[in-house]
Amino acid sequence: MKTVLKIIAIILFLALAGIQFIRPDRTNPPVDKTLAIESSLTIPPDVDAILIRSCNDCHSNKTEYPWYSNIAPISWSDMIYYTP
């Protein structure tokens, strides 16, 4: 029984190590400033700071990915979450 558990553990470890080589494409396309909300509206600086802090990572092309987005399979689900 212990040998079966060891074999299963080794297979799981190798599978998790192997999927680290399957990486999603994480590119930030160029930013078109004419499409930004600031180009059509006057936004107070304090509100602009809140929008940048709270919304930019998911709703812009300026995404800064967290450290755990480099670990599969979390990186795969993050690409769905961070797609603008």
PDB file of C-alpha atoms in Angstrom:
ATOM      1  CA  MET A   1       0.000   0.000   0.000  1.00  0.00           C
ATOM      2  CA  LYS A   2       2.843   2.407   0.804  1.00  0.00           C
ATOM      3  CA  THR A   3       4.421   1.751  -2.601  1.00  0.00           C
ATOM      4  CA  VAL A   4       1.165   2.608  -4.364  1.00  0.00           C
ATOM      5  CA  LEU A   5       0.930   5.884  -2.424  1.00  0.00           C
ATOM      6  CA  LYS A   6       4.551   6.700  -3.264  1.00  0.00           C
ATOM      7  CA  ILE A   7       3.935   6.055  -6.951  1.00  0.00           C
ATOM      8  CA  ILE A   8       0.800   8.221  -6.913  1.00  0.00           C
ATOM      9  CA  ALA A   9       2.674  11.007  -5.097  1.00  0.00           C
ATOM     10  CA  ILE A  10       5.536  10.870  -7.609  1.00  0.00           C
ATOM     11  CA  ILE A  11       3.131  10.953 -10.557  1.00  0.00           C
ATOM     12  CA  LEU A  12       1.264  13.931  -9.076  1.00  0.00           C
ATOM     13  CA  PHE A  13       4.524  15.767  -8.397  1.00  0.00           C
ATOM     14  CA  LEU A  14       5.782  15.160 -11.937  1.00  0.00           C
ATOM     15  CA  ALA A  15       2.442  16.243 -13.402  1.00  0.00           C
ATOM     16  CA  LEU A  16       2.458  19.479 -11.381  1.00  0.00           C
ATOM     17  CA  ALA A  17       6.070  20.127 -12.352  1.00  0.00           C
ATOM     18  CA  GLY A  18       5.310  19.399 -16.000  1.00  0.00           C
ATOM     19  CA  ILE A  19       2.363  21.779 -16.284  1.00  0.00           C
ATOM     20  CA  GLN A  20       4.606  24.664 -15.212  1.00  0.00           C
ATOM     21  CA  PHE A  21       5.951  24.674 -18.775  1.00  0.00           C
ATOM     22  CA  ILE A  22       2.495  25.409 -20.232  1.00  0.00           C
ATOM     23  CA  ARG A  23       2.283  29.169 -19.940  1.00  0.00           C
ATOM     24  CA  PRO A  24      -0.560  31.436 -21.064  1.00  0.00           C
ATOM     25  CA  ASP A  25       0.227  34.492 -23.161  1.00  0.00           C
ATOM     26  CA  ARG A  26       0.448  37.520 -20.882  1.00  0.00           C
ATOM     27  CA  THR A  27       0.899  40.569 -23.042  1.00  0.00           C
ATOM     28  CA  ASN A  28      -0.267  44.069 -22.379  1.00  0.00           C
ATOM     29  CA  PRO A  29      -1.253  45.644 -25.719  1.00  0.00           C
ATOM     30  CA  PRO A  30      -0.379  49.304 -26.304  1.00  0.00           C
ATOM     31  CA  VAL A  31      -2.614  51.797 -24.526  1.00  0.00           C
ATOM     32  CA  ASP A  32      -4.773  54.084 -26.683  1.00  0.00           C
ATOM     33  CA  LYS A  33      -5.166  57.218 -24.557  1.00  0.00           C
ATOM     34  CA  THR A  34      -8.075  58.462 -26.693  1.00  0.00           C
ATOM     35  CA  LEU A  35     -10.201  55.577 -25.400  1.00  0.00           C
ATOM     36  CA  ALA A  36      -9.452  56.296 -21.733  1.00  0.00           C
ATOM     37  CA  ILE A  37     -12.156  57.779 -19.537  1.00  0.00           C
ATOM     38  CA  GLU A  38      -9.883  60.733 -18.765  1.00  0.00           C
ATOM     39  CA  SER A  39      -9.966  61.838 -22.420  1.00  0.00           C
ATOM     40  CA  SER A  40     -13.730  62.399 -22.408  1.00  0.00           C
ATOM     41  CA  LEU A  41     -14.468  63.354 -18.785  1.00  0.00           C
ATOM     42  CA  THR A  42     -12.930  65.621 -16.182  1.00  0.00           C
ATOM     43  CA  ILE A  43     -12.210  63.424 -13.200  1.00  0.00           C
ATOM     44  CA  PRO A  44     -11.131  64.848  -9.832  1.00  0.00           C
ATOM     45  CA  PRO A  45      -7.620  63.712  -8.823  1.00  0.00           C
ATOM     46  CA  ASP A  46      -8.817  61.811  -5.740  1.00  0.00           C
ATOM     47  CA  VAL A  47     -11.399  59.856  -7.765  1.00  0.00           C
ATOM     48  CA  ASP A  48      -8.814  59.212 -10.485  1.00  0.00           C
ATOM     49  CA  ALA A  49      -6.420  57.786  -7.890  1.00  0.00           C
ATOM     50  CA  ILE A  50      -9.148  55.455  -6.597  1.00  0.00           C
ATOM     51  CA  LEU A  51     -10.008  54.310 -10.132  1.00  0.00           C
ATOM     52  CA  ILE A  52      -6.358  53.636 -10.938  1.00  0.00           C
ATOM     53  CA  ARG A  53      -5.779  51.719  -7.706  1.00  0.00           C
ATOM     54  CA  SER A  54      -9.004  49.712  -7.796  1.00  0.00           C
ATOM     55  CA  CYS A  55      -9.730  49.141 -11.472  1.00  0.00           C
ATOM     56  CA  ASN A  56      -6.564  49.379 -13.567  1.00  0.00           C
ATOM     57  CA  ASP A  57      -5.298  45.835 -13.057  1.00  0.00           C
ATOM     58  CA  CYS A  58      -8.400  44.211 -14.509  1.00  0.00           C
ATOM     59  CA  HIS A  59      -9.873  46.912 -16.734  1.00  0.00           C
ATOM     60  CA  SER A  60      -6.864  48.281 -18.576  1.00  0.00           C
ATOM     61  CA  ASN A  61      -3.869  47.200 -20.613  1.00  0.00           C
ATOM     62  CA  LYS A  62      -1.594  48.062 -17.674  1.00  0.00           C
ATOM     63  CA  THR A  63      -2.070  44.819 -15.766  1.00  0.00           C
ATOM     64  CA  GLU A  64       0.475  44.022 -13.063  1.00  0.00           C
ATOM     65  CA  TYR A  65       0.199  40.316 -12.367  1.00  0.00           C
ATOM     66  CA  PRO A  66       0.577  39.010  -8.786  1.00  0.00           C
ATOM     67  CA  TRP A  67       3.384  36.547  -7.972  1.00  0.00           C
ATOM     68  CA  TYR A  68       1.068  33.553  -7.859  1.00  0.00           C
ATOM     69  CA  SER A  69      -0.007  34.113 -11.464  1.00  0.00           C
ATOM     70  CA  ASN A  70       3.235  32.387 -12.481  1.00  0.00           C
ATOM     71  CA  ILE A  71       2.141  29.066 -10.971  1.00  0.00           C
ATOM     72  CA  ALA A  72       0.025  26.684 -13.062  1.00  0.00           C
ATOM     73  CA  PRO A  73      -2.911  25.941 -12.912  1.00  0.00           C
ATOM     74  CA  ILE A  74      -3.612  29.242 -11.121  1.00  0.00           C
ATOM     75  CA  SER A  75      -2.086  31.133 -14.051  1.00  0.00           C
ATOM     76  CA  TRP A  76      -4.672  29.633 -16.404  1.00  0.00           C
ATOM     77  CA  SER A  77      -7.624  30.833 -14.349  1.00  0.00           C
ATOM     78  CA  ASP A  78      -5.981  34.233 -13.838  1.00  0.00           C
ATOM     79  CA  MET A  79      -5.850  34.786 -17.585  1.00  0.00           C
ATOM     80  CA  ILE A  80      -9.637  34.480 -17.696  1.00  0.00           C
ATOM     81  CA  TYR A  81      -9.946  36.886 -14.747  1.00  0.00           C
ATOM     82  CA  TYR A  82      -7.492  39.493 -16.092  1.00  0.00           C
ATOM     83  CA  THR A  83      -8.713  39.555 -19.704  1.00  0.00           C
ATOM     84  CA  PRO A  84     -10.008  43.078 -20.395  1.00  0.00           C
TER      85      PRO A  84
END
